[in-house]
Tab-separated table of C-alpha atoms and ligand atoms in Angstrom:
chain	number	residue	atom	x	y	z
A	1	UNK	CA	-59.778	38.772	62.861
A	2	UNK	CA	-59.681	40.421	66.239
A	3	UNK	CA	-59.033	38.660	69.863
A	4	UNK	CA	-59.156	34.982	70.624
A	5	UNK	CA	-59.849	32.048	67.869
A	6	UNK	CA	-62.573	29.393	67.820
A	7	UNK	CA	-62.951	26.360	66.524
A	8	UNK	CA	-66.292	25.900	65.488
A	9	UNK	CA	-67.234	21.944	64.171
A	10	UNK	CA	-70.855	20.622	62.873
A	11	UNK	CA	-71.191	16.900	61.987
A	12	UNK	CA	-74.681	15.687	60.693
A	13	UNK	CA	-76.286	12.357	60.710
A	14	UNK	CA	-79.413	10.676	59.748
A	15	UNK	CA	-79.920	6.969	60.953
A	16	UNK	CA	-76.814	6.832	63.049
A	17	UNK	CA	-74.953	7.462	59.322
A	18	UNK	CA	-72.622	10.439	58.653
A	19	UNK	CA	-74.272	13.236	56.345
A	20	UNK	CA	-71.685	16.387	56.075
A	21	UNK	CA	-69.747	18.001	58.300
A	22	UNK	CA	-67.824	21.199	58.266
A	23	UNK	CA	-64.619	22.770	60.222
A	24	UNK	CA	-64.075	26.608	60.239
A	25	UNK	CA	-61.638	28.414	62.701
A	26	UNK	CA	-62.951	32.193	63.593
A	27	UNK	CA	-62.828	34.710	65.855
A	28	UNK	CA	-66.002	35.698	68.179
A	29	UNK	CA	-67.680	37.752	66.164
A	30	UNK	CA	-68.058	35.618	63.823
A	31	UNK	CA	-69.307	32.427	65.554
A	32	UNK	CA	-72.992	32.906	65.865
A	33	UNK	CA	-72.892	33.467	61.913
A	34	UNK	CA	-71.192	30.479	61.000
A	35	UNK	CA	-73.163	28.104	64.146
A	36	UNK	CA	-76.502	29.430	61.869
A	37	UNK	CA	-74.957	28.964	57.828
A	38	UNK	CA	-73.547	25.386	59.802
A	39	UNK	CA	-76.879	24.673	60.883
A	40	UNK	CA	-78.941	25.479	57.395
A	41	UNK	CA	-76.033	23.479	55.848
A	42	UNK	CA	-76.911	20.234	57.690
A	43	UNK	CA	-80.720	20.492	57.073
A	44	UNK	CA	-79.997	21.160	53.336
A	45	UNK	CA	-77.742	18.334	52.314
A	46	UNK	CA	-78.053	16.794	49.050
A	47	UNK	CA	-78.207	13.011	50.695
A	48	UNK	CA	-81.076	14.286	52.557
A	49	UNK	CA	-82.291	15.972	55.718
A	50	UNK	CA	-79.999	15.547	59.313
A	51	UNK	CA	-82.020	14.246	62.093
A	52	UNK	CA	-78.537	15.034	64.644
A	53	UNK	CA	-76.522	17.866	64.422
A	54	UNK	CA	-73.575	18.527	66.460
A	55	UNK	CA	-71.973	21.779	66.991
A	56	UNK	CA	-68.784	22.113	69.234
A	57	UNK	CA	-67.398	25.284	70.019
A	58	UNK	CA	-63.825	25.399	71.534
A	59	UNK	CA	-61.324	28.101	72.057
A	60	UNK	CA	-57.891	27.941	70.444
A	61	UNK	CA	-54.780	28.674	72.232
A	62	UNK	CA	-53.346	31.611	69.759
A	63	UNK	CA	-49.378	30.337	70.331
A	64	UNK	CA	-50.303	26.909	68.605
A	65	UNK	CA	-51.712	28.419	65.268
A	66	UNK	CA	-49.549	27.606	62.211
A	67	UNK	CA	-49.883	30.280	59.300
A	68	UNK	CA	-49.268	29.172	55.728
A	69	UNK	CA	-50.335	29.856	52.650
A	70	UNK	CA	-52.468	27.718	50.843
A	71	UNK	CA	-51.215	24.689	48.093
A	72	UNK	CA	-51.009	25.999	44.134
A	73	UNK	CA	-53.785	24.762	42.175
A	74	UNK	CA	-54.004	23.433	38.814
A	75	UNK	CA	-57.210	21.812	36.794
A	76	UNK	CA	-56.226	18.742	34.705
A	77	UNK	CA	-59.073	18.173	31.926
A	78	UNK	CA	-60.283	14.981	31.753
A	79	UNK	CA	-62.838	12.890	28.726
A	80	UNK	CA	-64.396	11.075	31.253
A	81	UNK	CA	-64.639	9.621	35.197
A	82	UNK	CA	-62.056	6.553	34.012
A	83	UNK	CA	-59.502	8.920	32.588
A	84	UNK	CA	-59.812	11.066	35.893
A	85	UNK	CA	-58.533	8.015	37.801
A	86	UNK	CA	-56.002	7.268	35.503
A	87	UNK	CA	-54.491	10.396	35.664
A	88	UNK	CA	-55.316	10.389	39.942
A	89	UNK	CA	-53.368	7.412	39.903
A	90	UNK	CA	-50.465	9.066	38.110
A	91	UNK	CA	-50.362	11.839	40.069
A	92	UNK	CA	-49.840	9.143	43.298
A	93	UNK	CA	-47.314	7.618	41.573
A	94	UNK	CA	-45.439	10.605	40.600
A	95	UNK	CA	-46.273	11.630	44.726
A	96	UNK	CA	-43.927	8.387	45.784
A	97	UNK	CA	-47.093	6.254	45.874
A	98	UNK	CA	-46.604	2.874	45.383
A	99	UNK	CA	-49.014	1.765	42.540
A	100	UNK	CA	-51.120	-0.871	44.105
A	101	UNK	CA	-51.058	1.664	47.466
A	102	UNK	CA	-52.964	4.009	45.250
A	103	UNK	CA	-55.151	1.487	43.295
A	104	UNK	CA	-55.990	-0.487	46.350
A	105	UNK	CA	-57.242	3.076	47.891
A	106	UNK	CA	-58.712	4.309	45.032
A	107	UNK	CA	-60.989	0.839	44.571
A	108	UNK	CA	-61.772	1.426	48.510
A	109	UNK	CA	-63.242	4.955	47.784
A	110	UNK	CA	-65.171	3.474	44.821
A	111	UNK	CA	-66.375	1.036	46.515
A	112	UNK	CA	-67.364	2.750	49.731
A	113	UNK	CA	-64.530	2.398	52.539
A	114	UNK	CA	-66.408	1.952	55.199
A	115	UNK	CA	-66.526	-1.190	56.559
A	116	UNK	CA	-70.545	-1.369	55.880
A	117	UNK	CA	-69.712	-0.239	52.906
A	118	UNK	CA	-70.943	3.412	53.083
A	119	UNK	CA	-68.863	6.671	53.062
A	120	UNK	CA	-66.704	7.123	56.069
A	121	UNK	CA	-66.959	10.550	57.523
A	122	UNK	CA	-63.402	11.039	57.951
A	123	UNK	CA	-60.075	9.912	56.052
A	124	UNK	CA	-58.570	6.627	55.536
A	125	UNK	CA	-54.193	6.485	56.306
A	126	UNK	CA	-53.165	4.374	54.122
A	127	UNK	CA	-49.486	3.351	53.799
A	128	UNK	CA	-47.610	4.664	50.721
A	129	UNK	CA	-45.637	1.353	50.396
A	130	UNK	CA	-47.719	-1.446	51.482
A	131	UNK	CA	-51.067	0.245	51.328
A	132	UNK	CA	-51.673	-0.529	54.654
A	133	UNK	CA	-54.438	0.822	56.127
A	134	UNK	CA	-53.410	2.722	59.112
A	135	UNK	CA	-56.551	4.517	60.618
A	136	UNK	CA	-57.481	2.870	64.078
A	137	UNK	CA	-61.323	3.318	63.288
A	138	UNK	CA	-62.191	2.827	59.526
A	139	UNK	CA	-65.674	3.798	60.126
A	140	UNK	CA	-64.785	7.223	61.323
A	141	UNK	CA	-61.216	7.710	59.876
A	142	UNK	CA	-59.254	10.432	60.385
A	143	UNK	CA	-61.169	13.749	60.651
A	144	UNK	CA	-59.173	16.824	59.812
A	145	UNK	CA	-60.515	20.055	61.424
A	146	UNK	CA	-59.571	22.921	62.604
A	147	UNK	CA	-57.806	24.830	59.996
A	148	UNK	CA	-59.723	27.911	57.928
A	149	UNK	CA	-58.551	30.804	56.057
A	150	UNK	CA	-57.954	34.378	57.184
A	151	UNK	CA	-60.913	36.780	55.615
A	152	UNK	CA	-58.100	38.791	53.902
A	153	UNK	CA	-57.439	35.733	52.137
A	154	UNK	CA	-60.518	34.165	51.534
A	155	UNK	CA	-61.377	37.461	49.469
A	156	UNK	CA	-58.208	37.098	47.604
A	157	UNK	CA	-58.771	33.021	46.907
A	158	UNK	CA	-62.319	34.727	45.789
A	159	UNK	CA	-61.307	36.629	43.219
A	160	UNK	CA	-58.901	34.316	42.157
A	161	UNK	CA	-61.503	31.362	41.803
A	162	UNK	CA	-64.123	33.401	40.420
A	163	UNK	CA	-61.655	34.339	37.242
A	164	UNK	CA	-61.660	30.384	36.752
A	165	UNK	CA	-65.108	29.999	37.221
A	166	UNK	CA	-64.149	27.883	40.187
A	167	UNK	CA	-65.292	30.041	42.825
A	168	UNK	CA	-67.618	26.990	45.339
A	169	UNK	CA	-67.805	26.571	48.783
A	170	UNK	CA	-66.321	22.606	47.960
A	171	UNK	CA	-63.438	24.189	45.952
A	172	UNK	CA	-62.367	26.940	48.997
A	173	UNK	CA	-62.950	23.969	51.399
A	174	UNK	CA	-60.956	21.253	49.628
A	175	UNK	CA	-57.662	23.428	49.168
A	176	UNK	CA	-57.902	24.655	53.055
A	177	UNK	CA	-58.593	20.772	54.034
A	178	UNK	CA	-55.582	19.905	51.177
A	179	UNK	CA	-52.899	22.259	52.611
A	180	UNK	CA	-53.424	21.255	56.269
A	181	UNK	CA	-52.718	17.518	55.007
A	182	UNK	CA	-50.004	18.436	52.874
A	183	UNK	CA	-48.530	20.362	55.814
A	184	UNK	CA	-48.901	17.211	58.222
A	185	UNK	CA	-45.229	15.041	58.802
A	186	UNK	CA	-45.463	12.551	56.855
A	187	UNK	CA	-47.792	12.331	54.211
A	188	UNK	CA	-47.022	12.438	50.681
A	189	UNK	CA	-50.128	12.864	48.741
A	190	UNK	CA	-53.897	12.856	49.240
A	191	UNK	CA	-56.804	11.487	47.091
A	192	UNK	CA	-59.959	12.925	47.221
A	193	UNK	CA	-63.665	12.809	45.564
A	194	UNK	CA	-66.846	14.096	46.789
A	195	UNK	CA	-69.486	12.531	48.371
A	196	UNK	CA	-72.319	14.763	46.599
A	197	UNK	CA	-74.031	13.246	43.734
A	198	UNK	CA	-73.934	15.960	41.905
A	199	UNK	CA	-70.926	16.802	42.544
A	200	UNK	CA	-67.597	14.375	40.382
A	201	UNK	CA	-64.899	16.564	40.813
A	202	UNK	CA	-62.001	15.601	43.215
A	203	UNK	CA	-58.267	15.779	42.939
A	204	UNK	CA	-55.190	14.421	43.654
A	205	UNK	CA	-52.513	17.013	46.454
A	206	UNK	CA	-48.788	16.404	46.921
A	207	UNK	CA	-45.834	18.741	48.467
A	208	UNK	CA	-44.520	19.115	44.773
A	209	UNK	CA	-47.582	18.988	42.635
A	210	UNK	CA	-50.055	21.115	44.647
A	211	UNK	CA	-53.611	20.391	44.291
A	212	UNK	CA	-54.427	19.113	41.017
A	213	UNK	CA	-58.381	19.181	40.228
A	214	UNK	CA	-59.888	16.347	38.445
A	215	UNK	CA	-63.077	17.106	37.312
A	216	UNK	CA	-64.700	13.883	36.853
A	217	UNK	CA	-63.535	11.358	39.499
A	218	UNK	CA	-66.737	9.267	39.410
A	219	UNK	CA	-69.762	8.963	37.235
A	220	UNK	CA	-72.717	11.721	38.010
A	221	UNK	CA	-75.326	10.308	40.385
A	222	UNK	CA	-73.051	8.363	42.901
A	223	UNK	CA	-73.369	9.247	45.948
A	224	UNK	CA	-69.936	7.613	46.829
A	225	UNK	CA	-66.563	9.386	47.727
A	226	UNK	CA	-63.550	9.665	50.222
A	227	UNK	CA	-60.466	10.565	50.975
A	228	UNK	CA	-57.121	8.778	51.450
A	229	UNK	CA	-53.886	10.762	52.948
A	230	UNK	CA	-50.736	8.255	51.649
A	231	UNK	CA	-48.063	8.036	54.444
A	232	UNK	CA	-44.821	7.287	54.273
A	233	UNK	CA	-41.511	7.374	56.705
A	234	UNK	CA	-39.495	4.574	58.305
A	235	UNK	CA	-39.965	6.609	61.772
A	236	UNK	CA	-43.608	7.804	61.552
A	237	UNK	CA	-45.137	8.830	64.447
A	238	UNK	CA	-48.821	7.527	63.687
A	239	UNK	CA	-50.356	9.324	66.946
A	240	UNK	CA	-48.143	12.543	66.329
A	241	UNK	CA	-49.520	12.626	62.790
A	242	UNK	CA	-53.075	12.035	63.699
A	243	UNK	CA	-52.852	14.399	66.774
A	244	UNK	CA	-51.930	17.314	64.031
A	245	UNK	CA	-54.480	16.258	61.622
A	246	UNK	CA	-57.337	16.469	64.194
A	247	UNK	CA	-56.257	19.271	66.509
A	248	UNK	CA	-53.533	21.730	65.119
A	249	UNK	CA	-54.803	24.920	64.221
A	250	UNK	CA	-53.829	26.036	61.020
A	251	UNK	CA	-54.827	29.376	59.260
A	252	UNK	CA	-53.922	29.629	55.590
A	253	UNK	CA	-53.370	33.750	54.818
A	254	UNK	CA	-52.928	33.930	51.397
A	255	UNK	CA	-53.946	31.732	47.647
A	256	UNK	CA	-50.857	29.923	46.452
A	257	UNK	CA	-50.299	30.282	42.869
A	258	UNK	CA	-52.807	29.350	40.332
A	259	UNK	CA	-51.123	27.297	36.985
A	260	UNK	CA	-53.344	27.123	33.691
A	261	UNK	CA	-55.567	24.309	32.949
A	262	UNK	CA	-53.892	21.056	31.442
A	263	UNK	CA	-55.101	18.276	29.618
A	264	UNK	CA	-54.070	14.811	30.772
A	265	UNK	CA	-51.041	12.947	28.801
A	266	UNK	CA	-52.248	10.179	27.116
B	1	WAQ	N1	-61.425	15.243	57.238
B	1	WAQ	C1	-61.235	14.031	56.659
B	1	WAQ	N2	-62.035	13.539	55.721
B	1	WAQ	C2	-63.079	14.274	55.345
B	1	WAQ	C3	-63.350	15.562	55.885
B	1	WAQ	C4	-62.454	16.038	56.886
B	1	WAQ	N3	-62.629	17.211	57.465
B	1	WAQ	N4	-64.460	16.043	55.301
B	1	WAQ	C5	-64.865	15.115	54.422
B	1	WAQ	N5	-64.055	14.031	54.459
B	1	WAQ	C6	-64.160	12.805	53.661
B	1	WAQ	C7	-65.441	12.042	53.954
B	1	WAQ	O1	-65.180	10.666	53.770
B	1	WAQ	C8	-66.361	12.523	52.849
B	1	WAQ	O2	-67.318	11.538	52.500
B	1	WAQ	C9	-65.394	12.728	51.701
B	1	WAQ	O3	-64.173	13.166	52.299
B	1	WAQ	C10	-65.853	13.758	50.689
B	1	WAQ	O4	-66.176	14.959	51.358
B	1	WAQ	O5	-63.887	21.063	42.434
B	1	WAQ	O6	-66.769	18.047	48.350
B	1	WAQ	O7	-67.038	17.234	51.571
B	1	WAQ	O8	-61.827	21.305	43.179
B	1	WAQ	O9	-68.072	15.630	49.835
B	1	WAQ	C11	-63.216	18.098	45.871
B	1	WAQ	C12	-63.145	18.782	44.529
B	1	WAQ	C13	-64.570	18.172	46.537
B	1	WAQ	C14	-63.398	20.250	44.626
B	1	WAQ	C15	-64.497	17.394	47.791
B	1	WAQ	O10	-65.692	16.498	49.586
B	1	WAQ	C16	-63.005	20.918	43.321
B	1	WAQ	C17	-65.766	17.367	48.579
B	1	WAQ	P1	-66.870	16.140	50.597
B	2	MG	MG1	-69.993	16.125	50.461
């Protein structure tokens, strides 16, 4: 990466209701490339075609980018979409989640968590003791964005992933997205699934645990999925941590490690 860092943002809608979005941070070379893949992205999604897309551009001041490398990653092997969740919820637990924290966000995810009941576009906060939900809009939620890897080590999370047969754009996008959370003061553990109904996979992240795929966190053919980022601290600064989230630049610039496959403990 050479010179000065952007920020480069597209959200999608169709019928006033979020589609996709995507967050990449680059330098100025490489803008007009991603504004176009962006672009083709939002036209293309699998819940169908955008009729608003939004691109914002903004510069990044270099002396506020954090460098880390990204969360280690393991794939626990699941029967089915209600064993995933099982073993999500586990994984919260194990995170210092409070049990009906995690259930109550789990059944929001399910169930759609916006208050129309749709996807939100961003993330619910949600309490790690009470299960609170902390998010001042739960429409919108908390949108994380600007963090993106360095291309020395998005070749080297490359070759990794491709060895696992893991090597998709959701994959590369979920760890970046997971180690700016788990980097954030504050939270404990994240739950994610996707959106896409093709798409079941999700996982569980945590400080300790890494990210930890699940490969079936829904049944095929819903088109319903979230995320939750579980908070916890008896001084939390709620604007501090949402003020990181959104707006500190992060660059991961290197994998972390990768740990074999488990099954889950029954
Ligand atoms: N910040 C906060 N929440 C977000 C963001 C973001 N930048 N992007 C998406 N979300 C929320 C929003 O509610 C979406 O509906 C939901 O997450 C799912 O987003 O195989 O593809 O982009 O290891 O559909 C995880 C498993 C895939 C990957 C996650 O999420 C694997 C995925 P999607
Ligand atoms: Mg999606």
């Amino acid at each position: 990466m050479k010179g000065p860092l952007f920020s480069i943002r597209m959200r999608a809608s169709r019928d006033d209701a979020h589609l996709s979005g995507a967050e990449r941070l680059v330098d100025v070379s490489t803008l007009e490339k991603v504004a176009a893949e962006m672009t083709r992205r939002a036209l293309q999604h699998a819940h169908g075609q955008a009729d608003c897309i939004r691109i914002s551009i903004d510069l990044v001041s270099p002396d506020t980018v954090l460098i880390l490398p990204l969360p280690a990653m393991t794939t626990i092997r699941v029967p089915d979409f209600r064993s995933g969740r099982t073993t999500a919820l586990n994984l919260l637990k194990a995170a210092g989640v409070a049990m009906p924290a995690a259930e109550s966000a789990l059944a929001a995810i399910a169930g759609g968590a916006s208050p129309s009941g749709g996807n939100m576009r961003g993330a619910m906060l949600v309490d790690a003791v009470t299960g609170e939900r902390l998010e001042p809009d739960s429409r919108r939620g908390i949108r994380v964005s600007r963090m993106d890897l360095t291309p020395e080590a998005e070749r080297e999370l490359r070759l990794e992933l491709e060895k696992l047969g893991l090597d998709r754009p959701q994959v590369r996008e979920a760890l970046v997205l997971s180690g700016k959370v788990l980097a954030a003061p504050g939270v404990v553990a994240e739950l994610c699934w996707s959106d896409d109904p093709d798409y079941p996979a999700g996982y569980v992240a945590a400080p300790q645990a890494g990210y930890v795929r699940i490969p079936a966190l829904k049944p095929l053919g819903d088109n319903r999925g979230g995320r939750a980022f579980f908070v916890r601290g008896n001084r939390l600064d709620l604007p501090g941590l949402i003020n990181f989230l959104e707006c500190r630049p992060v660059l991961f610039d290197r994998p972390g490690r990768f740990h074999p496959d488990r099954d889950m403990e029954r």
